[in-house]
mmCIF file of C-alpha atoms in Angstrom:
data_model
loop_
_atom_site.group_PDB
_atom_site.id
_atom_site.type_symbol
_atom_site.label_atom_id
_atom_site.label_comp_id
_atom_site.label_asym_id
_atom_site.label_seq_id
_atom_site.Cartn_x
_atom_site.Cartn_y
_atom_site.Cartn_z
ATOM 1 C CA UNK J 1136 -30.593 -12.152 6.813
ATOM 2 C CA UNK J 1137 -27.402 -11.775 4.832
ATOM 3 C CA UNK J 1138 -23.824 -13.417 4.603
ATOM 4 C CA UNK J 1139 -20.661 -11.439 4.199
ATOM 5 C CA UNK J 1140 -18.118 -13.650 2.168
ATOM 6 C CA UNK J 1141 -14.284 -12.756 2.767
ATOM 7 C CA UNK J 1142 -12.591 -14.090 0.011
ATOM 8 C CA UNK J 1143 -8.892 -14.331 0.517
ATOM 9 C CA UNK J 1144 -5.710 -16.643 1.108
ATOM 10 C CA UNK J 1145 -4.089 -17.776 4.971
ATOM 11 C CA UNK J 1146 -1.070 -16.459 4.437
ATOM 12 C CA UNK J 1147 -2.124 -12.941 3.965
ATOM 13 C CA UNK J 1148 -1.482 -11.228 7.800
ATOM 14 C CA UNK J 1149 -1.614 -8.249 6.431
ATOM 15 C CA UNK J 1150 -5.209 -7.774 5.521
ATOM 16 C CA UNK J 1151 -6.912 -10.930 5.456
ATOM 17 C CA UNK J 1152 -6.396 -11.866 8.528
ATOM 18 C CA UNK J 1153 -7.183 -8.386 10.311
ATOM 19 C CA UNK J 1154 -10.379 -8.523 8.976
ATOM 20 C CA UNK J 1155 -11.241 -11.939 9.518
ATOM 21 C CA UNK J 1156 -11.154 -11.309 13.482
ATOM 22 C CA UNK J 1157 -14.030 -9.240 13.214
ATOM 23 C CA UNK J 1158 -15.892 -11.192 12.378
ATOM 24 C CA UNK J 1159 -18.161 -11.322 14.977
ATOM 25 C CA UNK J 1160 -19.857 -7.980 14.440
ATOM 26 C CA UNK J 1161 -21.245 -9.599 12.154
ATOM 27 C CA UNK J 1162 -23.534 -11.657 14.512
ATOM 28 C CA UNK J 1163 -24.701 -8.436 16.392
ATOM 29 C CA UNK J 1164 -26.028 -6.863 13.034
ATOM 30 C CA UNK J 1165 -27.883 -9.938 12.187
ATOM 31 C CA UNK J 1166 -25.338 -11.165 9.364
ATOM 32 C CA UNK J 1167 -23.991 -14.305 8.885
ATOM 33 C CA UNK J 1168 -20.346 -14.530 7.969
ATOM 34 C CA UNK J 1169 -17.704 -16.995 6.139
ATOM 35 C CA UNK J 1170 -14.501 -17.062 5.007
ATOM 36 C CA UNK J 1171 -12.917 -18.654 1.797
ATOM 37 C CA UNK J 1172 -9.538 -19.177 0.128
ATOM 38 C CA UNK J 1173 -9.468 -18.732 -4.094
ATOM 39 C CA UNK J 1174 -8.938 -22.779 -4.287
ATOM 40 C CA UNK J 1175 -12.514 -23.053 -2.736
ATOM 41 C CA UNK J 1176 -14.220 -20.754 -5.364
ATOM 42 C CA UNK J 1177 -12.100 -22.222 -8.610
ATOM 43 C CA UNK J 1178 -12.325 -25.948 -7.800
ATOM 44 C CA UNK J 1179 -15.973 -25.896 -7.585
ATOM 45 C CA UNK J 1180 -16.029 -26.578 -3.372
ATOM 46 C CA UNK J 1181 -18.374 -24.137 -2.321
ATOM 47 C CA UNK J 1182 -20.784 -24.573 0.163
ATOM 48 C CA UNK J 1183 -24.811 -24.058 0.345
ATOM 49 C CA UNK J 1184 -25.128 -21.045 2.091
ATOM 50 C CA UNK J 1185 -29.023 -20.196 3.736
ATOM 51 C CA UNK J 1186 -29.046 -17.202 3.452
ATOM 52 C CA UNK J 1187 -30.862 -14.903 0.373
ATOM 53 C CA UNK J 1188 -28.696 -12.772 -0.099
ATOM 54 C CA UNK J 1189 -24.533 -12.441 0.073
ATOM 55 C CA UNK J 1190 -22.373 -9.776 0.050
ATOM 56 C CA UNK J 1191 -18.273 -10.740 -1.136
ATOM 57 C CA UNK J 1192 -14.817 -8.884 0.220
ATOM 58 C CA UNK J 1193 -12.262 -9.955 -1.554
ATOM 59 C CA UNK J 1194 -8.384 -9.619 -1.058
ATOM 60 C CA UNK J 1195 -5.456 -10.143 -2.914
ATOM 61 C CA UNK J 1196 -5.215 -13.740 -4.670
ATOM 62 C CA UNK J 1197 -1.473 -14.039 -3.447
ATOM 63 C CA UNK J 1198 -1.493 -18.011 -4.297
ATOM 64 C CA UNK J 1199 -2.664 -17.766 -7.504
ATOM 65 C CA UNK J 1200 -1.096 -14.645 -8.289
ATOM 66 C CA UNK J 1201 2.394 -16.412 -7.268
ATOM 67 C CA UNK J 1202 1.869 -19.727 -8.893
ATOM 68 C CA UNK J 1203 0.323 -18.526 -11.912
ATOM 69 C CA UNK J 1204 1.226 -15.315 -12.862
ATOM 70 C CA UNK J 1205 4.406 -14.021 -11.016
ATOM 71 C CA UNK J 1206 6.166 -17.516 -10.846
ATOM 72 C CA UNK J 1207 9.703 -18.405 -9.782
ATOM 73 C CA UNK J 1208 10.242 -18.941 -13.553
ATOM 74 C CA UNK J 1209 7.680 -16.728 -15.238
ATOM 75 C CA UNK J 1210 9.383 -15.350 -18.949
ATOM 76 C CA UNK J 1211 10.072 -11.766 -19.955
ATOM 77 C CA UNK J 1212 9.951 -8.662 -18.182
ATOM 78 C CA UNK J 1213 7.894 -7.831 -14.802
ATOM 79 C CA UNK J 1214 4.608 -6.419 -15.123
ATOM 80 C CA UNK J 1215 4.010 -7.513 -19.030
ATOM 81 C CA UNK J 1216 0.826 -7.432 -20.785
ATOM 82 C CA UNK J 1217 1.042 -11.617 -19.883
ATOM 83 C CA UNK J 1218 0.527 -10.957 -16.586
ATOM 84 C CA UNK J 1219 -2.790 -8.635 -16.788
ATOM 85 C CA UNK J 1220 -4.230 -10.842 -19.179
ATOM 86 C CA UNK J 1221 -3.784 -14.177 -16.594
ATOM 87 C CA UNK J 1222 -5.039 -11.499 -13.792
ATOM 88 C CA UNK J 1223 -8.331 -10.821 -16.008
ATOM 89 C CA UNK J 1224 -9.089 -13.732 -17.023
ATOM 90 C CA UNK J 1225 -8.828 -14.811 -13.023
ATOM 91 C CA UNK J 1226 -11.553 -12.524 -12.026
ATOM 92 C CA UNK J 1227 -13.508 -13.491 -15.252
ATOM 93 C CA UNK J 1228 -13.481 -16.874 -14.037
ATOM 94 C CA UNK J 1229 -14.184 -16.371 -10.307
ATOM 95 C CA UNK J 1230 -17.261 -14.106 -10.498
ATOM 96 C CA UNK J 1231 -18.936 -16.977 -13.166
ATOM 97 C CA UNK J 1232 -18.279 -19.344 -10.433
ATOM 98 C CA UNK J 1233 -19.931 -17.725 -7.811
ATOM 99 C CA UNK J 1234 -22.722 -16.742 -9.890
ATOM 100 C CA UNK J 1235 -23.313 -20.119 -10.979
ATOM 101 C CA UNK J 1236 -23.123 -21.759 -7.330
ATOM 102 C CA UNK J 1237 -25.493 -19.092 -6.091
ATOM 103 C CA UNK J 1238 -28.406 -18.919 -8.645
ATOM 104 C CA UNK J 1239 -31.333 -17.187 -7.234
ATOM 105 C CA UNK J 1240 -29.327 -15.583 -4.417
ATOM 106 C CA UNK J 1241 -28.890 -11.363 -4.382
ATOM 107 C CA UNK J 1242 -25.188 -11.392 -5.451
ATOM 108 C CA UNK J 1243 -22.997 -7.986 -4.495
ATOM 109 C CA UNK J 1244 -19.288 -7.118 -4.239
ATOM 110 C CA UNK J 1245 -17.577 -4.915 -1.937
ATOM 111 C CA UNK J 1246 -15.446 -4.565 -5.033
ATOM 112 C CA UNK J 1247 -16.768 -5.422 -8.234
ATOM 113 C CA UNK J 1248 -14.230 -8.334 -10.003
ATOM 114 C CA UNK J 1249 -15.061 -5.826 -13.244
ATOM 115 C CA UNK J 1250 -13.856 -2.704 -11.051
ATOM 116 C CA UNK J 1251 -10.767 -4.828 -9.482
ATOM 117 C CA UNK J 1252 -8.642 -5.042 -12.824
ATOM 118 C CA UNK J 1253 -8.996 -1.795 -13.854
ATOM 119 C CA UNK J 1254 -6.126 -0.677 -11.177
ATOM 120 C CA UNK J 1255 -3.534 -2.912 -12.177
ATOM 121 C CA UNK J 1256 -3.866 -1.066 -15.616
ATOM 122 C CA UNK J 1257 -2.063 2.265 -15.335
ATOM 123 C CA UNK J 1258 -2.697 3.860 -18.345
ATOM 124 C CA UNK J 1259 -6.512 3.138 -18.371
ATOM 125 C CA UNK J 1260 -6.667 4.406 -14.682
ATOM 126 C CA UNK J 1261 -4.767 7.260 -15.682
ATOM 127 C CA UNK J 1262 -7.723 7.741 -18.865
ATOM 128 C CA UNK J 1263 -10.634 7.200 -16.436
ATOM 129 C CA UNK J 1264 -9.281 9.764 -13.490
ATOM 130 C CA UNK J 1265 -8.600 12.434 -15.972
ATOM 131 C CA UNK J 1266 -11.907 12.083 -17.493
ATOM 132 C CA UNK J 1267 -13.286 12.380 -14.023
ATOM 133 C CA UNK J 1268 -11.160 15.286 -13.762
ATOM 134 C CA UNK J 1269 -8.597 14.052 -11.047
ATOM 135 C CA UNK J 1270 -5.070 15.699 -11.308
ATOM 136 C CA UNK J 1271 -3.069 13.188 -12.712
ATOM 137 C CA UNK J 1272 0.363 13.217 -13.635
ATOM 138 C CA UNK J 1273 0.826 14.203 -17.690
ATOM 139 C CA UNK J 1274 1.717 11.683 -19.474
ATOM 140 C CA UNK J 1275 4.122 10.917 -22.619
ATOM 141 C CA UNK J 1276 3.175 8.493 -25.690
ATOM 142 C CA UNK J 1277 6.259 9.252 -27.501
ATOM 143 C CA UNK J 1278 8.591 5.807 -27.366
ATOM 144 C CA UNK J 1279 11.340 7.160 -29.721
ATOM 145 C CA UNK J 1280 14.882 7.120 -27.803
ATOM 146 C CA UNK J 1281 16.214 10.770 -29.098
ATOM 147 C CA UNK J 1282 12.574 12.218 -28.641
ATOM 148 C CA UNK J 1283 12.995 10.903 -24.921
ATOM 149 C CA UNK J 1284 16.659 12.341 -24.279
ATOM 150 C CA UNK J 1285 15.537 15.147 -26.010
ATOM 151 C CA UNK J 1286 13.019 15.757 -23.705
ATOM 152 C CA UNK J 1287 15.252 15.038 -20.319
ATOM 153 C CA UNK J 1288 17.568 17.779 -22.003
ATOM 154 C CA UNK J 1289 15.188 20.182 -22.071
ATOM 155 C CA UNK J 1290 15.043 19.584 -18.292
ATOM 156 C CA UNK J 1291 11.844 16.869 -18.123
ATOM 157 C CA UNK J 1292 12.104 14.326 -15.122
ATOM 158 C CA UNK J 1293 10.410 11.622 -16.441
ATOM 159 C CA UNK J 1294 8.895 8.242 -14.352
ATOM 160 C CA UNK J 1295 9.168 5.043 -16.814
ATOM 161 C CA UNK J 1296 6.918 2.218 -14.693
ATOM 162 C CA UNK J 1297 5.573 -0.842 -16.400
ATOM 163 C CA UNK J 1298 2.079 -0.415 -17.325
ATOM 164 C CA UNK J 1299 0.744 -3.437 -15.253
ATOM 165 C CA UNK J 1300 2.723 -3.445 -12.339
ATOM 166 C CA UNK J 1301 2.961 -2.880 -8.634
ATOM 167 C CA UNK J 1302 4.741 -2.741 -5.530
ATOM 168 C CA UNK J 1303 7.380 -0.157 -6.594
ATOM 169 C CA UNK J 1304 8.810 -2.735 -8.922
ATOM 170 C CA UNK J 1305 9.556 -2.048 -12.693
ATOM 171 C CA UNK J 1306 10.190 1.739 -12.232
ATOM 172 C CA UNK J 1307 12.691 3.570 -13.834
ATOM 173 C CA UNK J 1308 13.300 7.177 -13.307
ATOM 174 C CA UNK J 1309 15.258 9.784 -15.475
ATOM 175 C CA UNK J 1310 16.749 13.138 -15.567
ATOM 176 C CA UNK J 1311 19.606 15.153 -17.420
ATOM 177 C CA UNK J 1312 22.768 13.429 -16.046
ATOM 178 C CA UNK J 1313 20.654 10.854 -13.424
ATOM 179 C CA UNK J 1314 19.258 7.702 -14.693
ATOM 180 C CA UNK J 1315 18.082 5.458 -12.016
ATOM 181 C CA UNK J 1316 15.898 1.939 -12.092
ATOM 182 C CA UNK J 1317 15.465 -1.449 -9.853
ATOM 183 C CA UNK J 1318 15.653 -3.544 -13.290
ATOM 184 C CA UNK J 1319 18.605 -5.186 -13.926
ATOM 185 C CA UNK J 1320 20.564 -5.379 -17.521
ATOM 186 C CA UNK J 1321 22.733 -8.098 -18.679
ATOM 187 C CA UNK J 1322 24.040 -8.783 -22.167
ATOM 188 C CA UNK J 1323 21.294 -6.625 -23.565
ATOM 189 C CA UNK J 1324 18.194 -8.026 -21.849
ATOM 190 C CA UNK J 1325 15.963 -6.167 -18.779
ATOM 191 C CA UNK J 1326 16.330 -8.488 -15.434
ATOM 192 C CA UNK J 1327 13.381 -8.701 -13.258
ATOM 193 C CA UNK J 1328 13.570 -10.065 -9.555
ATOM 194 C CA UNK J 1329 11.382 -13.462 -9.048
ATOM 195 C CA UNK J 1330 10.201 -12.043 -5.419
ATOM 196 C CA UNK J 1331 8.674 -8.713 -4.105
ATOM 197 C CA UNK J 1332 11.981 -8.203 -2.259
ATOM 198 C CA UNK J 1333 15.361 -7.412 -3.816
ATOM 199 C CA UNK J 1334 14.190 -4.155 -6.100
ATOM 200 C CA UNK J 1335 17.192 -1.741 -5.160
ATOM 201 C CA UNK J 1336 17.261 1.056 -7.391
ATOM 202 C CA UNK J 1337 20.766 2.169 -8.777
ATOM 203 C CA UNK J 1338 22.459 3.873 -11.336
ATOM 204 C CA UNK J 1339 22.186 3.211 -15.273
ATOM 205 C CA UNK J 1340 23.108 7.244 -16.316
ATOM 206 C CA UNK J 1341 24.103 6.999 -19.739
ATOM 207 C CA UNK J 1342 23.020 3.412 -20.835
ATOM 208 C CA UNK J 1343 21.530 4.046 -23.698
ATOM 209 C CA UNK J 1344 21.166 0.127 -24.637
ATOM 210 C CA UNK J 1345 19.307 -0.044 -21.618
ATOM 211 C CA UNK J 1346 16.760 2.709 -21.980
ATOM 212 C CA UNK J 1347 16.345 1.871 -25.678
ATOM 213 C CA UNK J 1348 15.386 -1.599 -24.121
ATOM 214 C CA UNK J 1349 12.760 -0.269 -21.928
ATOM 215 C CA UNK J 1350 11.017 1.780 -24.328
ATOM 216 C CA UNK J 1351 9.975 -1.309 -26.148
ATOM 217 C CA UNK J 1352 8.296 -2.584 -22.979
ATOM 218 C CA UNK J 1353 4.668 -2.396 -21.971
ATOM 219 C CA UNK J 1354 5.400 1.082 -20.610
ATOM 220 C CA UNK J 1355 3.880 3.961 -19.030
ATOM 221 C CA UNK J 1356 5.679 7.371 -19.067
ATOM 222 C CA UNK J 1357 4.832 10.253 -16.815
ATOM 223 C CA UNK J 1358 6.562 13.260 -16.245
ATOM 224 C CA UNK J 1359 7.736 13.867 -12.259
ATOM 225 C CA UNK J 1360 5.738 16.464 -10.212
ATOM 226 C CA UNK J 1361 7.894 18.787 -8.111
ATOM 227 C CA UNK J 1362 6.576 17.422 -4.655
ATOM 228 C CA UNK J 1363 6.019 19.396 -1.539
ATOM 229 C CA UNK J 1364 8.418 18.589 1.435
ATOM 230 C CA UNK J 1365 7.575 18.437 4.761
ATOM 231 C CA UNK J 1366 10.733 18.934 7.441
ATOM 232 C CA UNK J 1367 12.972 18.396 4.426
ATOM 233 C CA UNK J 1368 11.601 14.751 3.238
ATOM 234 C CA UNK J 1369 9.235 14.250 0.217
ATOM 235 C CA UNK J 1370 6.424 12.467 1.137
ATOM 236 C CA UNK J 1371 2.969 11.012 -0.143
ATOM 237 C CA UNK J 1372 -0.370 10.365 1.455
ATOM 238 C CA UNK J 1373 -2.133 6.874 1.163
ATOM 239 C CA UNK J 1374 -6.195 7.932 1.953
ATOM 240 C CA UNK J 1375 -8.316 4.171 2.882
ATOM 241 C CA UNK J 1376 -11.777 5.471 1.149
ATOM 242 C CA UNK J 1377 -15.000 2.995 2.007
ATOM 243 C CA UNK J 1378 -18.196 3.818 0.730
ATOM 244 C CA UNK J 1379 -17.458 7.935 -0.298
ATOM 245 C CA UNK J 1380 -15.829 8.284 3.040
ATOM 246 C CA UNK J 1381 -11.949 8.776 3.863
ATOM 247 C CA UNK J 1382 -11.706 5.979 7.300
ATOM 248 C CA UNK J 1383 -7.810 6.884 7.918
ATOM 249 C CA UNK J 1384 -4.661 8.352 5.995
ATOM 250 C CA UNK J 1385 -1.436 7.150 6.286
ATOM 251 C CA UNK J 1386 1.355 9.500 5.231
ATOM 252 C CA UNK J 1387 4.763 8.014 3.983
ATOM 253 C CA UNK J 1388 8.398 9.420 3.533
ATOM 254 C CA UNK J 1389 11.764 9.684 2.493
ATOM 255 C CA UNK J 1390 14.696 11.656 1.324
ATOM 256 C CA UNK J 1391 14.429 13.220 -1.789
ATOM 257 C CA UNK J 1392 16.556 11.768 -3.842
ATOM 258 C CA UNK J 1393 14.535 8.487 -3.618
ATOM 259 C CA UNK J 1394 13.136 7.379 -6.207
ATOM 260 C CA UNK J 1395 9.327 6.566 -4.593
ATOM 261 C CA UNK J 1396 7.537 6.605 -1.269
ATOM 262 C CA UNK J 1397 6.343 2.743 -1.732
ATOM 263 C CA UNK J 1398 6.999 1.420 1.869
ATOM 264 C CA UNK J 1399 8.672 -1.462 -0.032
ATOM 265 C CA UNK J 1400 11.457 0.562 -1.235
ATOM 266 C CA UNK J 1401 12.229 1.490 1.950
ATOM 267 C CA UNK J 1402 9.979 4.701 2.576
ATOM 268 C CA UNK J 1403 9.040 5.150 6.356
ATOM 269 C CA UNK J 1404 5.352 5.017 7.723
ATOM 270 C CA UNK J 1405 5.061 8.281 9.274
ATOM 271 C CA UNK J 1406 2.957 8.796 12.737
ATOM 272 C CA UNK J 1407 -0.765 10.923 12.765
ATOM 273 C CA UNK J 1408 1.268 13.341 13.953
ATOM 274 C CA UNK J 1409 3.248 14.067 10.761
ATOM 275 C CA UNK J 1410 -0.441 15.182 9.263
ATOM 276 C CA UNK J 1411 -0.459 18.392 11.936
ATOM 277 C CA UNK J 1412 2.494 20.054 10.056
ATOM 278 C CA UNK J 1413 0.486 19.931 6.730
ATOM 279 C CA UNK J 1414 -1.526 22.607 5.232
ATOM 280 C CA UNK J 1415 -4.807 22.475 6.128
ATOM 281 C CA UNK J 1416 -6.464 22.987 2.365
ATOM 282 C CA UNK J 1417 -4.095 20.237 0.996
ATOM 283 C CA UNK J 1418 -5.547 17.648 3.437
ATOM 284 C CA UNK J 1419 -9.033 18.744 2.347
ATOM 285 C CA UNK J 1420 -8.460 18.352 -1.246
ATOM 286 C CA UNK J 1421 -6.597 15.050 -1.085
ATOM 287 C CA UNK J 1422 -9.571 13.917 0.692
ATOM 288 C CA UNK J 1423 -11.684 15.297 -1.934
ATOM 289 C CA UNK J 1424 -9.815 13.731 -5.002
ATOM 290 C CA UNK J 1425 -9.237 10.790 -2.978
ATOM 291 C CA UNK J 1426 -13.081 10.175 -2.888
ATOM 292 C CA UNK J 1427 -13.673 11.078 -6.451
ATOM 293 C CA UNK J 1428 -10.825 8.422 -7.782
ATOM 294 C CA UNK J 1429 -12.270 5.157 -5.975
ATOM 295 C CA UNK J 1430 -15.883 6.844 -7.369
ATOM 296 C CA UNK J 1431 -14.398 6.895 -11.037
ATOM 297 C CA UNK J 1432 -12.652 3.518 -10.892
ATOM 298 C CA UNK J 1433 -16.420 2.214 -9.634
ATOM 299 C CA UNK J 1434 -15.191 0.434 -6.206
ATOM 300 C CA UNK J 1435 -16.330 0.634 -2.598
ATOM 301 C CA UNK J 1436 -12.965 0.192 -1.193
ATOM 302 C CA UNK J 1437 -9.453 1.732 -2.105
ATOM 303 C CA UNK J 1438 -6.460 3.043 -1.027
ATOM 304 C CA UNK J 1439 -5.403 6.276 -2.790
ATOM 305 C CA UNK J 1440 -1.823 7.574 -3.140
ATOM 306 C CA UNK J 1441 -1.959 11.059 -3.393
ATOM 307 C CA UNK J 1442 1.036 13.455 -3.874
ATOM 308 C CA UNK J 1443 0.921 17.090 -2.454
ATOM 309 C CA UNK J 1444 3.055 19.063 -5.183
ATOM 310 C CA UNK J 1445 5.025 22.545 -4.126
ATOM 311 C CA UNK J 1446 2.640 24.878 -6.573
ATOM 312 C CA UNK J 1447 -0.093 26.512 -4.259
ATOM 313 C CA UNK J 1448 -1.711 23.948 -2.295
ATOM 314 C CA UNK J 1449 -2.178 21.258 -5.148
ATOM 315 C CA UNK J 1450 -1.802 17.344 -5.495
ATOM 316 C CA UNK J 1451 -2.042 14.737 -7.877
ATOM 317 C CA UNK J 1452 -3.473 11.280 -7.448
ATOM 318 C CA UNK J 1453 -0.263 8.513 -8.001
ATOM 319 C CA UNK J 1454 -2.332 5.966 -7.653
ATOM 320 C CA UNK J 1455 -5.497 3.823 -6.748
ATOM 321 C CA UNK J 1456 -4.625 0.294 -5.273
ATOM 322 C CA UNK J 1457 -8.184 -1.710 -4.715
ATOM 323 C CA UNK J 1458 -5.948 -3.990 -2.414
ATOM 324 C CA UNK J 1459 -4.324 -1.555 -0.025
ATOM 325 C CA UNK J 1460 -2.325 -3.390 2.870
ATOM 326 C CA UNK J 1461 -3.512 -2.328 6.255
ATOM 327 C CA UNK J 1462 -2.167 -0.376 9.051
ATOM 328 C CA UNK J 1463 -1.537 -1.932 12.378
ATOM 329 C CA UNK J 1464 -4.117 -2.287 14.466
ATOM 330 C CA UNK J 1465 -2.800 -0.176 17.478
ATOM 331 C CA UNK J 1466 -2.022 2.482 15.031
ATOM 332 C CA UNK J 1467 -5.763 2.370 13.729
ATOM 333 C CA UNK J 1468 -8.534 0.025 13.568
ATOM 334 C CA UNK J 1469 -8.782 0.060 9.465
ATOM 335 C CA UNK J 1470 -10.642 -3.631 9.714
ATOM 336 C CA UNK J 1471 -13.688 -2.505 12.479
ATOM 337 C CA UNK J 1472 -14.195 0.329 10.478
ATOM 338 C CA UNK J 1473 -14.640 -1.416 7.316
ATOM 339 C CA UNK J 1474 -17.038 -3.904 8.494
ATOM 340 C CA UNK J 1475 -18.931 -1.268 10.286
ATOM 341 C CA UNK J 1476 -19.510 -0.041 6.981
ATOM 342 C CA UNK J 1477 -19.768 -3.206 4.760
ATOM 343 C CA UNK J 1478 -22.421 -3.928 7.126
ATOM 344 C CA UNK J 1479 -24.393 -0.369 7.522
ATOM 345 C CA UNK J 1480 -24.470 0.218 3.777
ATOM 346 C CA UNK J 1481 -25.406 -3.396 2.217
#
C-alpha cells in the first residue's frame, strides 16, 4: 500500500483545496492519503505514516513565500536574486526533512523539489528548453542603454521581465516611441507593489533614468514575437501536462495593445469553444512542445504557456509554471484527472 502526501497551505482555494476533495479515490485504488501545511514539514511535526512507500504533491508555499520572501516590507526590487535564493534554499530544506522523518520508506515526488526551482529561473529555463530544442523567444545579453535604444530603433520590441519573477509582475515592455511597465519610479528608484494586486501597466516612453535603472536589475530580455490573433484579440494557450499527457488547455485573451495575457493583468479566460476557431496543426504542435518543456524541466506536472505566432503555423513556449492555478471545476475537472494519474502511474 502507498500514501499520497498533498503538501500545501489552507488558504490556497485555488488548487489546494480542489485537489484535496478527491481525496477519496484514493481509498478505491488501495492508497492511503494525507494532507499537510509547510509549518508541519519545517517544524519537525510530522507524523508516522504505515505505509512503505509515499508519494508527495506539492503546491505553492503561499505562507512562507509571503512571510519570508515577498513580505509587506521586503527591500529592493520585485523578483531579485534575494528572493530565488530564500525560494531554494526552502525546497533544500523541506526535501532533507522529509527524507530524514521517513528513513527506510520509498520516497517520490510528483514534482521533484530539485525540478520545482528551476521555473522560477527564467533564463535557465530559457537555456534548458532551447537545448531541448523548444522554440523559445531569442533572447538579448546586451545591458548597455544606447545598445538597447539602438536596438528598439531599428524596430526591435523588446520584453524586459525580472529574471525570478511571476504573476505578470516586474515586466516592462518597449518599442520605438512606446515604453510601457507596472514598476513604479520615484526620485530615481524602481517601485515594486507589496501584493499580487495593484500591477497596472502605464506609460514611461522616453524615461531614460528609468530604463537605465532597470537594466541594472536581475533582468531577462527577450525580443516580442508577432502573435497570431484570433477574432482580432492576441491570445496565449496555457496546456496542464501530467505524466507526458496534455489533461486540458485553457486559452487566454486580450486586446493587442496589452502588454501580456497573465489573467492577473486582466486577460480573459476564454471558453473550449474559442479552441474550434484555431488551426488545427497549431493545436497539435503546442501540444507537442508543451509535452517536451515539462519533459526538459524534469517534472510530472506543469502548466505551459504557449504563444501561437502569425509565421506559418508556429509557437513559442512563454513559459513553464510547475504551480499552475486550476480551472473551475464545472469548466473541467483538472483535480480528478490528476489523481487519476498520480495514482495509475506511481
Amino acid at each position: 500500500m502507498k500514501t499520497l502526501v498533498a503538501v500545501g497551505d489552507k488558504g490556497d482555494w485555488d488548487s489546494y483545496k480542489k485537489f484535496i476533495r478527491r481525496k477519496g479515490m484514493c481509498g478505491k485504488h488501495g492508497w492511503r492519503f494525507q494532507s499537510f501545511d509547510y509549518d508541519t514539514i519545517l517544524s519537525g511535526k510530522l507524523p508516522e505514516v504505515k505505509t512503505d512507500s509515499l508519494v508527495f504533491f506539492f503546491f505553492f508555499p503561499f505562507e512562507f513565500w509571503k512571510k519570508t520572501i515577498e513580505t509587506k516590507r521586503y527591500k529592493g526590487v520585485y523578483g531579485n536574486r534575494s528572493f530565488y535564493l530564500s525560494y531554494v534554499d526552502f525546497w533544500q530544506q523541506l526535501k532533507k526533512r522529509i527524507t530524514k522523518r521517513y528513513p527506510g520508506k520509498k520516497i517520490s515526488f510528483v514534482n521533484d523539489p530539485t525540478a520545482i526551482i528551476t521555473d522560477r529561473d527564467k533564463v535557465r529555463t530559457r537555456k534548458i528548453l532551447a537545448r531541448a530544442g523548444v522554440p523559445v523567444s531569442h533572447v538579448f545579453e546586451t545591458r548597455d542603454f544606447k545598445k538597447i535604444i539602438s536596438l528598439i530603433n531599428q524596430g526591435k520590441r523588446l520584453f524586459l521581465k525580472v529574471r525570478y519573477g511571476s504573476m505578470g509582475k516586474g515586466i516592462t515592455y518597449i518599442e520605438k516611441d512606446r515604453w510601457i511597465t507596472n514598476f513604479g519610479f520615484r526620485n530615481g528608484q524602481i517601485l515594486s507593489r507589496k501584493s499580487d494586486y495593484g500591477w497596472k501597466f502605464h506609460e514611461v516612453t522616453g524615461n531614460n533614468a528609468f530604463l537605465k535603472r532597470l537594466l541594472r536589475q536581475d533582468l531577462i530580455i527577450e525580443e516580442a514575437i508577432e502573435p497570431l490573433l484570433s477574432k482580432g484579440r492576441k491570445f496565449d494557450l496555457r496546456l496542464y501536462v501530467c505524466f507526458g499527457k496534455v489533461l486540458y488547455i485553457y486559452p487566454r485573451s486580450t486586446d493587442p495593445r496589452n502588454v501580456t495575457t497573465n489573467i492577473s493583468q486582466g486577460a480573459t479566460g476564454e471558453a473550449q469553444e474559442f479552441l474550434r476557431g484555431l488551426p488545427e496543426r497549431v493545436l497539435e504542435l503546442s501540444k507537442r512542445q508543451a509535452i517536451k518543456s515539462v519533459r526538459a524541466i524534469k517534472l510530472n506536472f506543469a502548466g505551459v504557456d504557449i504563444m501561437p505566432r502569425v509565421d506559418n503555423g508556429k509557437v513559442t513556449v512563454i513559459e513553464v509554471n510547475t504551480f499552475p492555478g486550476f480551472p473551475r471545476a464545472r469548466h473541467f475537472p483538472l483535480s480528478k484527472l490528476l489523481m487519476t494519474e498520480i495514482l495509475k502511474r506511481h
